[in-house]
């Protein structure tokens, strides 16, 4: 399964509601996770099974979706959210999306 | 606290070998599947290989099959990746990761180790 993330670059203001998209080439059956990678750091798990928040992750992060289309939402963007976000599917094979780079406007 | 610490990276010529290690602590290593994920410079993430908790089964992406070998020593809480016949396209940061018990996603990552394949 191939994953297409959009947009590749997103610029938003502090406090904005931000939505990142991930589309699969086939049905993912909700076996989708989201990772945050800050510059020079290892990826961090944010969301698994489409909408389950990993322990310790702020509640402003949420996930949704079904079938082939999935979304990561940040309800109120904070400066520390500057990072690249990757979606990842584990329904059929193990593949990552190409990432969305999020920056502050 | 879960910790995964990789070692063994470096500069190696094409066709040569390198072995990565990952020392795990803070959890019962023998209860978890483990995996290696890599990231080429300025590129995305790519799953490389996985191993079951007992070490009895291993899984590889097609591009490394027959060249890479994932293994583990549960007595030492250590994961390995033996990389043979290295190619320039294997140049990447390699991350040691823990797979969750319930499904094939990665809940903890090491800090990564750089492997550069170049003459």
Coordinates of C-alpha atoms in Angstrom, one line a residue:
Chain A
X1 CA 0.0 0.0 0.0
X2 CA 1.3 3.4 -0.9
X3 CA 0.6 6.5 1.2
X4 CA 0.3 10.0 -0.2
X5 CA 0.5 12.9 2.3
X6 CA -0.7 16.4 1.6
X7 CA 0.3 19.1 1.7
X8 CA 4.0 18.5 1.6
X9 CA 4.6 21.8 3.3
X10 CA 2.1 23.6 5.6
X11 CA 2.6 27.0 7.1
X12 CA 0.2 28.1 9.8
X13 CA -0.1 30.5 12.7
X14 CA 0.1 29.8 16.4
X15 CA -3.4 28.9 17.6
X16 CA -4.7 27.7 14.2
X17 CA -6.5 24.5 13.7
X18 CA -4.3 22.4 11.4
X19 CA -5.3 19.4 9.3
X20 CA -2.9 17.0 7.6
X21 CA -4.0 14.4 5.1
X22 CA -2.9 10.9 4.4
X23 CA -4.4 8.8 1.5
X24 CA -3.8 5.2 0.9
X25 CA -3.7 3.4 -2.5
X26 CA -5.9 0.7 -0.9
X27 CA -8.2 0.3 2.1
X28 CA -6.1 0.6 5.3
X29 CA -8.8 -0.8 7.6
X30 CA -7.9 1.8 10.3
X31 CA -4.4 0.4 10.8
X32 CA -2.8 3.8 10.6
X33 CA -0.5 5.7 12.8
X34 CA 1.0 9.2 12.9
X35 CA 4.5 10.1 13.9
X36 CA 6.1 13.5 14.6
X37 CA 9.8 14.0 13.8
X38 CA 11.5 17.2 15.0
X39 CA 14.7 18.3 13.4
X40 CA 17.6 16.1 14.4
X41 CA 15.4 13.8 16.5
X42 CA 13.9 10.3 16.2
X43 CA 10.3 10.0 15.2
X44 CA 7.7 10.0 18.1
X45 CA 4.4 8.1 18.0
X46 CA 1.4 10.4 18.3
X47 CA -1.6 8.4 17.2
X48 CA -2.2 4.7 16.5
X49 CA -5.2 2.7 15.2
X50 CA -6.4 5.9 13.4
X51 CA -7.6 7.7 16.5
X52 CA -5.9 6.4 19.7
X53 CA -3.7 8.9 21.4
X54 CA -0.4 7.6 22.6
X55 CA 0.3 8.1 26.3
X56 CA 1.9 11.4 27.1
X57 CA 0.8 13.1 23.8
X58 CA -1.1 16.4 24.3
X59 CA -4.9 16.2 23.6
X60 CA -4.7 18.9 20.9
X61 CA -3.6 16.1 18.6
X62 CA -6.3 13.8 17.2
X63 CA -6.7 11.4 14.4
X64 CA -9.7 10.3 12.2
X65 CA -10.5 8.6 9.0
X66 CA -11.5 5.3 7.5
X67 CA -11.0 3.3 4.3
X68 CA -8.3 5.0 2.3
X69 CA -8.5 8.6 3.8
X70 CA -7.1 9.7 7.1
X71 CA -6.4 12.9 8.9
X72 CA -4.3 14.2 11.7
X73 CA -5.6 17.4 13.4
X74 CA -3.9 19.8 15.7
X75 CA -6.7 21.8 17.4
X76 CA -4.5 24.8 18.4
X77 CA -1.0 24.9 16.9
X78 CA 1.8 25.5 19.3
X79 CA 5.4 26.6 18.5
X80 CA 6.7 23.2 19.7
X81 CA 4.6 21.5 17.0
X82 CA 7.0 22.5 14.3
X83 CA 8.1 19.2 12.8
X84 CA 7.6 16.8 10.0
X85 CA 4.6 14.5 10.4
X86 CA 4.5 11.0 8.8
X87 CA 1.6 8.7 8.5
X88 CA 2.3 4.9 8.6
X89 CA 0.1 1.9 7.6
X90 CA 0.4 -1.6 9.0
X91 CA -2.6 -3.2 7.4
X92 CA -0.8 -4.7 4.3
X93 CA 2.9 -4.5 4.5
X94 CA 4.6 -1.7 6.5
X95 CA 4.8 1.7 4.7
X96 CA 5.3 5.3 5.6
X97 CA 4.0 8.4 3.8
X98 CA 6.5 11.0 2.5
X99 CA 5.7 13.5 5.2
X100 CA 4.2 16.9 5.8
X101 CA 6.5 19.6 7.0
X102 CA 4.7 21.9 9.4
X103 CA 6.1 25.4 10.1
X104 CA 4.9 28.5 11.9
X105 CA 3.8 31.4 9.7
Chain B
X1 CA 12.0 4.2 31.2
X2 CA 12.3 2.5 27.8
X3 CA 15.7 3.1 26.2
X4 CA 17.1 1.9 22.9
X5 CA 20.7 2.8 22.1
X6 CA 22.2 2.0 18.7
X7 CA 25.8 1.6 17.9
X8 CA 28.1 0.3 15.1
X9 CA 27.4 2.8 12.4
X10 CA 30.1 4.5 10.2
X11 CA 31.6 4.9 6.8
X12 CA 32.0 1.7 4.7
X13 CA 32.9 1.0 1.1
X14 CA 30.3 -0.4 -1.3
X15 CA 30.3 -4.2 -1.2
X16 CA 31.6 -4.4 2.4
X17 CA 29.8 -5.3 5.6
X18 CA 28.7 -3.6 8.8
X19 CA 26.9 -4.8 11.9
X20 CA 24.6 -2.6 14.0
X21 CA 23.7 -3.2 17.6
X22 CA 20.8 -1.9 19.7
X23 CA 21.0 -2.2 23.5
X24 CA 17.5 -2.2 25.1
X25 CA 16.5 -1.4 28.6
X26 CA 13.5 -0.4 30.7
X27 CA 11.3 -3.2 29.5
X28 CA 11.2 -7.0 29.2
X29 CA 13.0 -7.3 25.8
X30 CA 12.0 -10.9 25.2
X31 CA 8.3 -10.0 25.2
X32 CA 8.5 -7.7 22.2
X33 CA 9.0 -7.9 18.4
X34 CA 11.7 -5.5 17.3
X35 CA 12.5 -3.8 14.1
X36 CA 14.9 -1.6 12.2
X37 CA 13.6 1.5 10.3
X38 CA 15.9 3.7 8.2
X39 CA 15.9 7.2 6.8
X40 CA 18.1 8.3 4.0
X41 CA 19.4 11.9 4.2
X42 CA 16.5 14.4 3.8
X43 CA 14.2 11.6 2.9
X44 CA 11.3 9.7 4.4
X45 CA 11.1 6.7 6.6
X46 CA 11.5 3.1 5.4
X47 CA 10.9 -0.1 7.3
X48 CA 13.9 -2.5 6.9
X49 CA 13.4 -5.7 8.9
X50 CA 11.5 -7.2 11.9
X51 CA 12.0 -10.1 14.2
X52 CA 9.6 -11.9 16.5
X53 CA 10.1 -11.9 20.2
X54 CA 11.7 -15.4 20.3
X55 CA 13.8 -14.7 17.2
X56 CA 12.2 -17.6 15.4
X57 CA 10.8 -15.5 12.5
X58 CA 12.3 -12.6 10.6
X59 CA 10.9 -10.3 7.9
X60 CA 12.6 -8.0 5.4
X61 CA 11.9 -5.5 2.8
X62 CA 12.6 -6.7 -0.7
X63 CA 15.6 -4.4 -1.3
X64 CA 17.6 -5.9 1.6
X65 CA 16.5 -9.6 1.4
X66 CA 19.6 -11.8 1.1
X67 CA 21.9 -9.0 2.1
X68 CA 20.7 -8.0 5.6
X69 CA 20.1 -10.3 8.6
X70 CA 18.2 -9.2 11.7
X71 CA 18.9 -11.2 14.9
X72 CA 18.6 -10.8 18.7
X73 CA 20.1 -12.0 21.9
X74 CA 17.3 -12.0 24.6
X75 CA 19.8 -12.8 27.3
X76 CA 21.7 -9.6 26.5
X77 CA 18.6 -7.5 25.6
X78 CA 20.3 -6.6 22.3
X79 CA 19.1 -6.4 18.7
X80 CA 21.4 -6.7 15.7
X81 CA 21.4 -5.9 12.0
X82 CA 24.1 -7.6 10.0
X83 CA 24.4 -5.7 6.7
X84 CA 26.4 -7.3 3.9
X85 CA 27.0 -6.3 0.2
X86 CA 26.3 -2.7 1.1
X87 CA 25.2 -0.3 -1.6
X88 CA 25.2 3.5 -1.8
X89 CA 21.4 3.4 -1.5
X90 CA 21.7 1.9 1.9
X91 CA 23.2 5.1 3.2
X92 CA 20.8 6.3 5.9
X93 CA 20.2 6.8 9.6
X94 CA 19.1 3.4 11.0
X95 CA 16.7 3.4 13.9
X96 CA 16.1 0.5 16.3
X97 CA 12.4 0.4 17.2
X98 CA 10.1 -1.6 19.5
X99 CA 7.0 -3.0 17.9
X100 CA 3.9 -3.0 20.1
X101 CA 2.4 -6.3 21.3
X102 CA -0.9 -5.8 19.7
X103 CA 0.1 -4.6 16.2
X104 CA 2.9 -3.8 13.8
X105 CA 3.5 -0.2 14.7
X106 CA 6.5 1.2 16.6
X107 CA 6.0 2.8 19.9
X108 CA 9.7 3.5 20.9
X109 CA 12.6 4.5 18.8
X110 CA 16.3 4.8 19.5
X111 CA 18.2 8.0 18.6
X112 CA 19.5 6.4 15.4
X113 CA 22.9 5.6 14.0
X114 CA 24.3 6.8 10.7
X115 CA 25.6 4.4 8.0
X116 CA 27.3 5.9 5.0
X117 CA 28.2 3.7 2.0
X118 CA 30.8 5.4 -0.2
X119 CA 34.1 4.8 -1.8

